[in-house]
Coordinates of C-alpha atoms (C1' of nucleotides) in Angstrom, one line a residue:
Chain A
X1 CA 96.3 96.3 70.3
X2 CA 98.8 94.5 72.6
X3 CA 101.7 95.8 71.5
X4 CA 103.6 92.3 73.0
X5 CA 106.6 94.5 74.0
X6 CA 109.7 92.3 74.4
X7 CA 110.3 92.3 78.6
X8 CA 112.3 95.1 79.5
X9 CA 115.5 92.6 80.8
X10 CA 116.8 93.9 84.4
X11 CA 117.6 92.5 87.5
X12 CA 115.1 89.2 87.9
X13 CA 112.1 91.3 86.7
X14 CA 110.9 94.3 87.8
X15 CA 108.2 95.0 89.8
X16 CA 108.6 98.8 91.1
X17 CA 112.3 99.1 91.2
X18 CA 113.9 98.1 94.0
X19 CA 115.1 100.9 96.3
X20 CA 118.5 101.5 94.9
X21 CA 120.1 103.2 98.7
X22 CA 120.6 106.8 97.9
X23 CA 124.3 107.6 97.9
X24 CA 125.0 104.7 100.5
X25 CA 122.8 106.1 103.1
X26 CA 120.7 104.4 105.7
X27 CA 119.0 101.3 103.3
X28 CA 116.0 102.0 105.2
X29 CA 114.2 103.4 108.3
X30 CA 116.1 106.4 109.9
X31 CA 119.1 107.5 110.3
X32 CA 120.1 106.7 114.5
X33 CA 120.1 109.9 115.2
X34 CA 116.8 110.7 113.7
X35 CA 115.7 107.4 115.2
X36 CA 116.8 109.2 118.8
X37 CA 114.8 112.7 118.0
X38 CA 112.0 111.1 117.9
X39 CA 112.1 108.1 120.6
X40 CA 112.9 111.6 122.8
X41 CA 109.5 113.3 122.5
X42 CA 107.6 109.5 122.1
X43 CA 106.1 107.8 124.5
X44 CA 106.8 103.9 124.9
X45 CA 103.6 101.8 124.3
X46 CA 103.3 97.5 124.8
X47 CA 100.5 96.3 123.2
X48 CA 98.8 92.7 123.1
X49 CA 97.6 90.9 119.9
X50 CA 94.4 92.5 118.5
X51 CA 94.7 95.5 120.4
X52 CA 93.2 98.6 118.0
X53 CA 96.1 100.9 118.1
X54 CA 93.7 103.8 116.5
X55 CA 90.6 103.6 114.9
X56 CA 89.7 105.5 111.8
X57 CA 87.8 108.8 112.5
X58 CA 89.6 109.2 115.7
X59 CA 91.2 112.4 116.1
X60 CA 95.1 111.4 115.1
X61 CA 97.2 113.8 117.0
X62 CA 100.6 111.1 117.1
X63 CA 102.8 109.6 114.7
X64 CA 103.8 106.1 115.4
X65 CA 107.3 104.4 115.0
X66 CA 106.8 100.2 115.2
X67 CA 109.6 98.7 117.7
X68 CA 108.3 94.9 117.3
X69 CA 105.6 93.4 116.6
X70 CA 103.3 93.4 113.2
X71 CA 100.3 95.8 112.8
X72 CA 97.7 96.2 110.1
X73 CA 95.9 99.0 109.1
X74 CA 92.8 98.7 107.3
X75 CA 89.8 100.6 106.4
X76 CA 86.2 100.0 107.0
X77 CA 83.7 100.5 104.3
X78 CA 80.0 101.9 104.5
X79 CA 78.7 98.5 104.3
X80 CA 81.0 97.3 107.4
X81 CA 83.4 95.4 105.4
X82 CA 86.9 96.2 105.5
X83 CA 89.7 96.2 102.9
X84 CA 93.7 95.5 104.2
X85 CA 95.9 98.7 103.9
X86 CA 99.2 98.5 104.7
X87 CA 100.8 95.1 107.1
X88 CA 103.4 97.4 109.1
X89 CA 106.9 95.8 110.4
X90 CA 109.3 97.2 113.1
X91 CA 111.3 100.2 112.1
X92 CA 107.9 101.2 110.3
X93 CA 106.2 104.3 110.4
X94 CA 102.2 104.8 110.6
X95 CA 99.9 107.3 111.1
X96 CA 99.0 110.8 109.8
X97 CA 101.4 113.8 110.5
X98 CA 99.5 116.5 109.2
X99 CA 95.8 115.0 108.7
X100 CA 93.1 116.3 111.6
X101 CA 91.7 112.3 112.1
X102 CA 93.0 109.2 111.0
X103 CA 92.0 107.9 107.8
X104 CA 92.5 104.0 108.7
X105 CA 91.9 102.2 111.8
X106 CA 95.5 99.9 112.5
X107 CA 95.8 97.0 114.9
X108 CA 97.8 94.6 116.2
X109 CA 98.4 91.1 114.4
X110 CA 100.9 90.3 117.2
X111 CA 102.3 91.2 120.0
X112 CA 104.6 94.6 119.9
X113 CA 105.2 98.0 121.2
X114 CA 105.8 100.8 119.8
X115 CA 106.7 104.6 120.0
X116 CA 103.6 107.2 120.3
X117 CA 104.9 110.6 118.9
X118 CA 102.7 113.7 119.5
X119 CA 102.5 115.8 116.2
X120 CA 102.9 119.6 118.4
X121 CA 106.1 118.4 119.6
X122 CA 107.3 116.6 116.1
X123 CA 106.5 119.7 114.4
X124 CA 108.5 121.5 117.0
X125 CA 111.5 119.6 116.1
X126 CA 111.3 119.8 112.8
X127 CA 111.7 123.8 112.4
X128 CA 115.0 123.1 114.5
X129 CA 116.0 119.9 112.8
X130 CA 115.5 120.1 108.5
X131 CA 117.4 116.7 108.1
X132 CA 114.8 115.3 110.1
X133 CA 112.0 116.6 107.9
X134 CA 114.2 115.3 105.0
X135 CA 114.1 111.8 106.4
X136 CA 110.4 111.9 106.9
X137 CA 109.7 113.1 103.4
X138 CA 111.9 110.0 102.2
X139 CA 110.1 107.7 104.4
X140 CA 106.8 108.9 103.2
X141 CA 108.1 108.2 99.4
X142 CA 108.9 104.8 100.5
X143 CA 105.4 104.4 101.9
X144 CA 104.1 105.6 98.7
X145 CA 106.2 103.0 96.8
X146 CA 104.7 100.4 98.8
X147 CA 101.5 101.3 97.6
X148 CA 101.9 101.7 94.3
X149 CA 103.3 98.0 94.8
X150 CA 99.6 97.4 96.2
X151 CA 97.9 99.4 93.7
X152 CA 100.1 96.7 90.9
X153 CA 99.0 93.9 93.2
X154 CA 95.5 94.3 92.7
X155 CA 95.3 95.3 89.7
X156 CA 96.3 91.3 88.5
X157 CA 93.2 89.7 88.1
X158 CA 94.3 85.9 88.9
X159 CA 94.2 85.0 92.2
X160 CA 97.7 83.0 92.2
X161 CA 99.0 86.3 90.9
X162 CA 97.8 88.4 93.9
X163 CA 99.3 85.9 96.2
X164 CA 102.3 85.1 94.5
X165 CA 103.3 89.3 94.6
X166 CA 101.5 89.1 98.1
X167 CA 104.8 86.9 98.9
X168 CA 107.0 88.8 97.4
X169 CA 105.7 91.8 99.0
X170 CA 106.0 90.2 102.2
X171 CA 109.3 88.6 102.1
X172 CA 110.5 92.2 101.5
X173 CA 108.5 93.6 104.8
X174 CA 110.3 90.9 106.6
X175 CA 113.4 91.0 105.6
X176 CA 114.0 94.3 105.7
X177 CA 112.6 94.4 109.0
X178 CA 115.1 92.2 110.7
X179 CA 117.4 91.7 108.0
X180 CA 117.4 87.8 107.5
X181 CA 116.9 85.7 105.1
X182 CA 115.9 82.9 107.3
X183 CA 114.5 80.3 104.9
X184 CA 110.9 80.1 106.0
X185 CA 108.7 83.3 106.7
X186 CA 106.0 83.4 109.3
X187 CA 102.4 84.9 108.6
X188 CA 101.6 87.0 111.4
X189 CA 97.9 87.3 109.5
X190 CA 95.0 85.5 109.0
X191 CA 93.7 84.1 105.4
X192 CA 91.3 86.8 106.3
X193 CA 93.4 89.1 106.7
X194 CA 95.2 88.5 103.4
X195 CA 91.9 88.5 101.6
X196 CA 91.2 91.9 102.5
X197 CA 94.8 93.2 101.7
X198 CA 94.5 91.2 98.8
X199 CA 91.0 91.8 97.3
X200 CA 90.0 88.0 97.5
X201 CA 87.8 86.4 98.8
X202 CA 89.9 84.4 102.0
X203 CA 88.6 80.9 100.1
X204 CA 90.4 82.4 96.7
X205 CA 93.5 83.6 98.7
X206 CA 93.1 79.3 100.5
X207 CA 92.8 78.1 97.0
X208 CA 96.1 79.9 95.7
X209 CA 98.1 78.8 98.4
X210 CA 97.0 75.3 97.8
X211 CA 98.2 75.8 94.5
X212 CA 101.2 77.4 94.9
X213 CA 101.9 74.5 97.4
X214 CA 101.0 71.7 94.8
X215 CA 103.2 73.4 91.9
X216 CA 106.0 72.9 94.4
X217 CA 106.7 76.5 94.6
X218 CA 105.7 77.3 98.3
X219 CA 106.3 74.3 100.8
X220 CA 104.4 74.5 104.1
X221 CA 105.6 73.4 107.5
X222 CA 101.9 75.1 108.9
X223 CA 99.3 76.6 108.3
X224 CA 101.4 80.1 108.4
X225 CA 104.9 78.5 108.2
X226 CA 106.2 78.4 105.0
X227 CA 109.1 78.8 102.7
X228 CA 109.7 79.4 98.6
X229 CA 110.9 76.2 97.2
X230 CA 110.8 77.7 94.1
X231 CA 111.7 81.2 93.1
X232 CA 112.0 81.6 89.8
X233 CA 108.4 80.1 89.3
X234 CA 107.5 82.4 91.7
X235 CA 108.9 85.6 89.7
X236 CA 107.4 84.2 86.9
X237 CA 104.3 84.5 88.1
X238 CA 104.5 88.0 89.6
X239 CA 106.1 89.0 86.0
X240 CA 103.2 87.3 84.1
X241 CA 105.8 85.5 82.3
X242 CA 104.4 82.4 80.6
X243 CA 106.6 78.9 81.3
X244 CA 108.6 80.4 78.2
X245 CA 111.6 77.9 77.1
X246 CA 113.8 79.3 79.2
X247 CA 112.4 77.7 82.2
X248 CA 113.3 73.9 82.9
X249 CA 111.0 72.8 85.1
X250 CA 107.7 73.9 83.8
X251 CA 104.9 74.3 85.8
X252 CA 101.4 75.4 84.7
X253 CA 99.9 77.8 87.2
X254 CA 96.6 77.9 85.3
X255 CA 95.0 76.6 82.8
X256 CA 94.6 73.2 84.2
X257 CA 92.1 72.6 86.4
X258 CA 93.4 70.4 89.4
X259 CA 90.8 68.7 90.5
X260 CA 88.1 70.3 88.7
X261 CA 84.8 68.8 88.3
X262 CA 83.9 71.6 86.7
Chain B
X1 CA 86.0 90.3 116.8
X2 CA 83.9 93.1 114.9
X3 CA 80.7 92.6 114.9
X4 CA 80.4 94.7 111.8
X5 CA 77.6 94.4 109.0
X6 CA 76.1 96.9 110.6
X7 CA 75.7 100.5 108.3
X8 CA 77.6 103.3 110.2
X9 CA 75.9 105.9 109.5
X10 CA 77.4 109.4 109.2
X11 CA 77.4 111.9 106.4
X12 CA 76.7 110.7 103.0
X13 CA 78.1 107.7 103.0
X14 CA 81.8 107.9 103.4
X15 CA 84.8 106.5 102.0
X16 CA 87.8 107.9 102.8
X17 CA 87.3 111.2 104.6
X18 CA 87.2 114.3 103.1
X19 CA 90.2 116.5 103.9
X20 CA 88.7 118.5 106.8
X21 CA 90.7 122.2 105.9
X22 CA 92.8 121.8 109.2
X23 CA 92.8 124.5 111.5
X24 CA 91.6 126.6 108.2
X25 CA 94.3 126.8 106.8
X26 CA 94.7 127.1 102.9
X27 CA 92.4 124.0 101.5
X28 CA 94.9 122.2 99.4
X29 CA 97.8 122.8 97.6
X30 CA 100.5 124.9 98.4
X31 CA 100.2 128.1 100.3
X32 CA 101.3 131.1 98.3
X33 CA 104.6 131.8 99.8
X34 CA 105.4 128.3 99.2
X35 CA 104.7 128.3 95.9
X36 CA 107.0 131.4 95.5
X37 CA 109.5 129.8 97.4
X38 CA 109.3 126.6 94.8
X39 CA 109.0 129.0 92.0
X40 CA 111.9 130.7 92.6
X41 CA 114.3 127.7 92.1
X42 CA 112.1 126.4 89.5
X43 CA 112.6 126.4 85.3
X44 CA 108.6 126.5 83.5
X45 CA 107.9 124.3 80.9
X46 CA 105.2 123.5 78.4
X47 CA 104.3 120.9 76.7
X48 CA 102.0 119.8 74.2
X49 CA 98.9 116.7 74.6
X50 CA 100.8 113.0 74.6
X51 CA 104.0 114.3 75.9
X52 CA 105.9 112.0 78.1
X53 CA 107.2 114.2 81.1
X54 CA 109.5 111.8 82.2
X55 CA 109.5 108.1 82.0
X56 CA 110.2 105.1 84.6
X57 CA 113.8 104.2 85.4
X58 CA 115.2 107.5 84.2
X59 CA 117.0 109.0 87.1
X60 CA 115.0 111.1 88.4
X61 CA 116.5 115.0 90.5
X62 CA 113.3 116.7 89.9
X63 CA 109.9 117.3 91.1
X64 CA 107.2 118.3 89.1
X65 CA 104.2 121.1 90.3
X66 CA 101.6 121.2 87.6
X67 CA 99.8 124.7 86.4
X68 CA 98.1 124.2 83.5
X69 CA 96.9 120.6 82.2
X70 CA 96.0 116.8 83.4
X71 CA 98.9 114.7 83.6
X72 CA 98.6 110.9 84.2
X73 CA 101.4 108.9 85.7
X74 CA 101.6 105.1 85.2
X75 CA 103.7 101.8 85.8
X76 CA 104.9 99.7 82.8
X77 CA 104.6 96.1 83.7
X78 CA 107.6 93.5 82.6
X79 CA 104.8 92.1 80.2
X80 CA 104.8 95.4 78.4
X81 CA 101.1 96.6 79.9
X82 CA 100.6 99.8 81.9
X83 CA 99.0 100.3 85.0
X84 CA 97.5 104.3 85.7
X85 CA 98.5 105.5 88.8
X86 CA 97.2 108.2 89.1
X87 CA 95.9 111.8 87.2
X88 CA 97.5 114.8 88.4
X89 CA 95.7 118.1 88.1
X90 CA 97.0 121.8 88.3
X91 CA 98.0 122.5 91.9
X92 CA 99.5 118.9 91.9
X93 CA 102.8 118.1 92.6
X94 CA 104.1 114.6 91.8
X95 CA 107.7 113.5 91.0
X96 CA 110.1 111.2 93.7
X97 CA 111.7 114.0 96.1
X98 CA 114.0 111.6 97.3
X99 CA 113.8 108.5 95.0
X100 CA 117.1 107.8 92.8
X101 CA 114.9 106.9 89.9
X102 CA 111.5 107.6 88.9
X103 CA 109.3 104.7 89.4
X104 CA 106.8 105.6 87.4
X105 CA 106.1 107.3 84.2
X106 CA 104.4 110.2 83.0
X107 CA 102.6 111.8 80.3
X108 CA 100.5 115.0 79.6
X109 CA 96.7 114.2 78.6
X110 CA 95.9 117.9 77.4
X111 CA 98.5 120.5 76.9
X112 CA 99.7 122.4 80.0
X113 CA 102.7 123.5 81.7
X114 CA 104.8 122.6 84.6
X115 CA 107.4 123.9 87.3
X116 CA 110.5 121.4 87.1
X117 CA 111.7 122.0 90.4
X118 CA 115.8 120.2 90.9
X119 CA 116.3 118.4 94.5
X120 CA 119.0 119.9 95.7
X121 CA 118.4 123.3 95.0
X122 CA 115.1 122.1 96.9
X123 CA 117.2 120.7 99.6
X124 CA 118.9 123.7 100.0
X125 CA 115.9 125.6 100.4
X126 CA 114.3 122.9 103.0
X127 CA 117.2 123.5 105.1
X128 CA 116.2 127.0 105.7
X129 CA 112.6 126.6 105.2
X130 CA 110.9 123.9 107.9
X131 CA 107.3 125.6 106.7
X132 CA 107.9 124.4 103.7
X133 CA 109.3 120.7 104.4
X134 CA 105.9 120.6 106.5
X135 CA 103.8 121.6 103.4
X136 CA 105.8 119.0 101.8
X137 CA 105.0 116.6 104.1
X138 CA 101.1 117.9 103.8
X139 CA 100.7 117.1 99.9
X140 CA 102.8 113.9 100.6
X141 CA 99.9 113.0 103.3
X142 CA 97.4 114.3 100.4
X143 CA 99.0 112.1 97.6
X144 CA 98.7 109.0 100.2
X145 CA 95.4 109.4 101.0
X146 CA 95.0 109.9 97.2
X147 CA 96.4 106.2 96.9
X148 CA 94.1 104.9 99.6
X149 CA 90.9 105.8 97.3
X150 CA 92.7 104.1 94.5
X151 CA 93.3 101.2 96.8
X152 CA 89.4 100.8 97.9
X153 CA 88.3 101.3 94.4
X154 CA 90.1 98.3 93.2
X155 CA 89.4 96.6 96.2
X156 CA 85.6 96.7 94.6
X157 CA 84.9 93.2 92.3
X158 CA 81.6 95.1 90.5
X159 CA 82.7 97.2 87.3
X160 CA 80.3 100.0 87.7
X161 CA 80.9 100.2 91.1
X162 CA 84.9 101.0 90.2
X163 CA 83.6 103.4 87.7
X164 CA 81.0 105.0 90.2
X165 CA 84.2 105.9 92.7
X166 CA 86.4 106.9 89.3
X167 CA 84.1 109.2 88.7
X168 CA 83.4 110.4 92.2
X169 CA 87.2 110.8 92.5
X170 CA 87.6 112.6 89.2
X171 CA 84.8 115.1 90.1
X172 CA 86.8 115.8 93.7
X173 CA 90.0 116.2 91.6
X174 CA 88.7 118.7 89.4
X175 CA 87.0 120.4 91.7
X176 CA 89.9 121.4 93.5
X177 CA 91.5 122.3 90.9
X178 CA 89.4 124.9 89.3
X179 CA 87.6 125.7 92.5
X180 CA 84.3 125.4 90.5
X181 CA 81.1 123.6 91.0
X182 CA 80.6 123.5 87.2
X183 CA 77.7 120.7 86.0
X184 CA 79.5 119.4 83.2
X185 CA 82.9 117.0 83.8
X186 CA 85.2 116.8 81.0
X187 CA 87.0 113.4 81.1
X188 CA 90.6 114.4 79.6
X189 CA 91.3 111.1 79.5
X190 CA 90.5 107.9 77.2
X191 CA 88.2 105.3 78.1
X192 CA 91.6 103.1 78.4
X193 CA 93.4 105.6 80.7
X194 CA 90.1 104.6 82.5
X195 CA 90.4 101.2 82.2
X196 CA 94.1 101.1 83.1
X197 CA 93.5 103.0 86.2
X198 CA 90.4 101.3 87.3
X199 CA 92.0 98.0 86.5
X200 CA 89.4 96.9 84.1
X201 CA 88.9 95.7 80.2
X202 CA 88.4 99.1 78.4
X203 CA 85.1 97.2 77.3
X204 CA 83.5 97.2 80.3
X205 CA 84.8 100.2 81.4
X206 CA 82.6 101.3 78.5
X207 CA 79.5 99.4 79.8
X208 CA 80.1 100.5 83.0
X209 CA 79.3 104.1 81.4
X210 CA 76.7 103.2 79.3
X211 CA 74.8 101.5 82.2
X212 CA 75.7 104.6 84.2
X213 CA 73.8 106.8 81.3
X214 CA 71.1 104.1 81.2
X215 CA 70.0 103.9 84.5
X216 CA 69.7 107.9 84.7
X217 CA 72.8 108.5 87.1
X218 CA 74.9 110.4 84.3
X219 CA 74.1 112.1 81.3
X220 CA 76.5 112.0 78.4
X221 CA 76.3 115.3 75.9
X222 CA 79.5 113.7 74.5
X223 CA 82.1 110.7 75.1
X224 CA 83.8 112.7 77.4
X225 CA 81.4 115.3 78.4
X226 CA 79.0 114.5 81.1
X227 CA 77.4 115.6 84.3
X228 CA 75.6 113.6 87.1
X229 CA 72.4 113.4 87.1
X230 CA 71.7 111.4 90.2
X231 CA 74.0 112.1 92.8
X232 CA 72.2 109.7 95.4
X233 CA 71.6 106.8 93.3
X234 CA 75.7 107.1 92.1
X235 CA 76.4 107.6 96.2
X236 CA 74.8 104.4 96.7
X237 CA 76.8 102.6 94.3
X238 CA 79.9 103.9 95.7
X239 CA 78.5 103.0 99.3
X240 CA 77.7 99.6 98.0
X241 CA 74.0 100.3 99.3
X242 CA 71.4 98.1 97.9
X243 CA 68.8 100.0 95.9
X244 CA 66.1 100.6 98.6
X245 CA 63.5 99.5 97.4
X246 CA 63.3 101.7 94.1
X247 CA 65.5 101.0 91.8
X248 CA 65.0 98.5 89.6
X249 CA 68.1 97.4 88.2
X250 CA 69.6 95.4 90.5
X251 CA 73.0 95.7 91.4
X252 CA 74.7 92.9 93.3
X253 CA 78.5 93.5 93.8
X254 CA 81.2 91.1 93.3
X255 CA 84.9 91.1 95.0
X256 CA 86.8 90.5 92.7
X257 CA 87.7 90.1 88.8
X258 CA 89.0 88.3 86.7
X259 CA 91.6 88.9 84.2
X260 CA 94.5 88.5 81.8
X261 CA 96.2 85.5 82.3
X262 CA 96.9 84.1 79.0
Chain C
dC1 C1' 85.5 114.1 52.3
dG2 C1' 88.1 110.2 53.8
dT3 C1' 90.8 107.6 56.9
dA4 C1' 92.7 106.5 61.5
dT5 C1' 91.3 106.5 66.0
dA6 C1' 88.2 106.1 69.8
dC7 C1' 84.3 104.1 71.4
dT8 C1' 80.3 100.8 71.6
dT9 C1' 78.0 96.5 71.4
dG10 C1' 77.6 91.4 71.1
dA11 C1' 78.7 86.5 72.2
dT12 C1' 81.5 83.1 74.4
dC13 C1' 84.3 81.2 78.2
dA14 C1' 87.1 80.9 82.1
dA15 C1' 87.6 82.5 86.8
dT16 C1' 86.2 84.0 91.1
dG17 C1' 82.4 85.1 94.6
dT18 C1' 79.2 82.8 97.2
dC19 C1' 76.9 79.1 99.9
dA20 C1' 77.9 75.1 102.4
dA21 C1' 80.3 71.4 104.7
dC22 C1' 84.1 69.6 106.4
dA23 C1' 88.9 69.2 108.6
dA24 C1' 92.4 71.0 111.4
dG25 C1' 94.4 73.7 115.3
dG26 C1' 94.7 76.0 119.5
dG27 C1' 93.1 76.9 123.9
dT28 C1' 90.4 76.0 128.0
dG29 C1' 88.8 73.5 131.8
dG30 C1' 87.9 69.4 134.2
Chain D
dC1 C1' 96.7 64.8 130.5
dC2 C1' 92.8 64.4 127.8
dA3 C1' 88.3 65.8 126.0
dC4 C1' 85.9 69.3 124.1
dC5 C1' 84.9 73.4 121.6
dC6 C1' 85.4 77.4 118.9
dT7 C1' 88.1 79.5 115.5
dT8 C1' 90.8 79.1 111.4
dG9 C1' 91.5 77.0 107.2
dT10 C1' 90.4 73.8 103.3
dT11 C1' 87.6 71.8 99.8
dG12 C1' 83.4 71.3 96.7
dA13 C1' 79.6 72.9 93.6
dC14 C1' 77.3 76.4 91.2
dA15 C1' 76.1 81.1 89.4
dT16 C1' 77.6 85.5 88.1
dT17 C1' 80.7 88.5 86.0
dG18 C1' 84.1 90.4 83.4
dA19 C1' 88.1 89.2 79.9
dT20 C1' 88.5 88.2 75.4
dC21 C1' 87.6 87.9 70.5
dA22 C1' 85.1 90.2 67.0
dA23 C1' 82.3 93.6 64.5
dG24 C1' 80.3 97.7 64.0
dT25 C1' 79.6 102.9 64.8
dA26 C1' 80.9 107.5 66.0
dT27 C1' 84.5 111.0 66.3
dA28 C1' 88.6 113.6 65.3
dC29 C1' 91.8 115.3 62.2
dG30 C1' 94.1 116.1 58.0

DNA sequence: CGTATACTTGATCAATGTCAACAAGGGTGG
DNA sequence: CCACCCTTGTTGACATTGATCAAGTATACG
């Protein structure tokens, strides 16, 4: 029985609520002098686009703080396939702190570096330094947020609606990363790529943008230059909202087929 | 460029790997001083079968470490339908440490009990405790790797091959939790729970079992009372393996479903 | 024992995966 | 600087699968 619940009204629909910056701390990443704790027991690493920075299975051994540059981290399936992870930003933190071997494989979508933290000396630290193992606690919360907010992603079954939260998801990563709101965003990652974040196939994930293009609610400059033209469209469709009344400029995401010959 | 579709062998197929017992240490959970040291800032509290421990949105100050029961936590959507997130068993500890408000909800499946734990109080024992911020930090690593699973499960298109990993995943769940290697699985849950978490129609979540029973993989004494009866066969679902040449249903897998929409 | 709930089974339809070309872009080398 | 080529991305057609609607059956609980 679909209980058609009225919409819970707050903020511009809710997704997974938006981090609401404990007490006026940091917003995000760690705190400068955490930041320094670490970058003083790291060791500085440049990497080149498609460089694996680990591989799953390796032993793990370091923690790794993202100074530029995008990485993904994926992992590979029995049958050689792989499925999309987690698309890490600068200021982002990857890898496993406690677990013997890493459970994904991560590498570079662009160029970056990056700061290699052995686990002996981070645990060392932390007995000294409890605020640090605070911080890392939060930041592993705000990992886990991010994928519940992947777990919500794929569980929509229509393609537009995986790319329309992939956006969203995105335009998050990004801005938080350098915190801008530059008009249009840059996809450091293949259609490929996307489709395996996503759970697409990368013709589905081609398709979608297409659409979302031709609804006039993403305009493309390139291939991987683009910027939302229409935003309230584009919540709509993360909500799952149908073009109620409330929305002027109705445009039909589904339900017409646009040049269907089927 | 991987040149993958190549089978990597190793172990029984693989997925995400097992939790190697690092440096044999205690296997999961907390170790018991740990648990003391939570215990001893913590209030107990029962509660009966459909209880909602806390919901999404309410602030949250707590975190929760099961003893007795199955708890399931879940997202509401803005269109009023719920996504499962996950099913915590005894020994599992799920709550936001450092999130203002709960992001998800959660609600008891069976009748248990529960440590409420406050946050500062757990603060305040972090501060003079690192051990424990690292066991912390452990479970957190757990619950992510937890997610991951969830992840690669929905990543699968084929119903019975979501199901086949659901149940793989519930059988590791329980086992931890009641160290036992018991032949019959109770499923505490309903075949919607199921379906939410799996990100499928309850329908074919049902099909998915009855194919399951059909084909001779699991054996139903009741609707929620089971046991598997062909490990291998249920391994090479979960591996995405084609049936060598002896089964003779077969099972091509999809990506991707369908869904909703409207 | 009876009713509400949970679960199963059936039929139809829309959507995506897959196979297959094709077009566009970026980079390399002459 | 231009031609060429390989990779990336787009578009098309069809088959398969699960969502949906709709009954029907078993189970739990009072």
């Amino acid at each position: 029985m679909p209980s058609n619940r009225r919409k819970l009204s707050e903020g511009p629909g809710l997704w997974i609520p938006e981090r609401p910056s404990l007490g006026g701390k940091q917003q995000r990443g760690l705190s400068d002098d955490d930041r320094a704790a670490l970058a003083a027991i790291a060791s500085t690493v440049s990497f080149a686009k498609g460089v694996q920075i680990f591989r799953a299975r390796d032993k793990a051994g370091h923690l790794y703080l993202l100074l530029q540059g995008v990485v993904k981290t994926y992992a590979t399936l029995p049958d050689g396939s792989t499925r999309g992870v987690g698309f890490n930003f600068p200021d982002d933190l990857f890898g496993s702190a406690a677990e013997e071997r890493h459970a994904l494989s991560a590498e570079a979508l662009v160029p970056g570096s990056l700061h290699k933290i052995p686990i002996p000396a981070l645990e060392a630290v932390l007995r000294n330094n409890a605020g640090l193992g605070l911080a890392l606690i939060r930041r592993l919360e705000d990992r886990l947020l991010d994928q519940h907010r992947h777990l919500l992603l794929l569980g929509r079954g229509d393609a537009v609606g995986r790319v329309a939260m992939f956006i969203a998801l995105l335009e998050r990563m990004e801005r938080v990363s350098r915190s801008s709101h530059a008009p249009w965003l840059y996809l450091p990652m293949s259609r490929s790529d996307i489709a395996d974040f996503v759970g697409l196939s990368l013709e589905a994930v081609s398709r979608a943008f297409t659409a979302l293009a031709r609804d006039g609610i993403l305009k493309f400059r390139a291939k991987r230059h683009f910027q939302v033209t229409d935003r309230a469209a584009l919540q709509a469709l993360i909500d799952n909202t149908p073009p109620d009344a409330a929305k002027p400029r109705a445009k039909r995401p589904r339900r017409t087929a646009p040049a269907p010959a089927g």
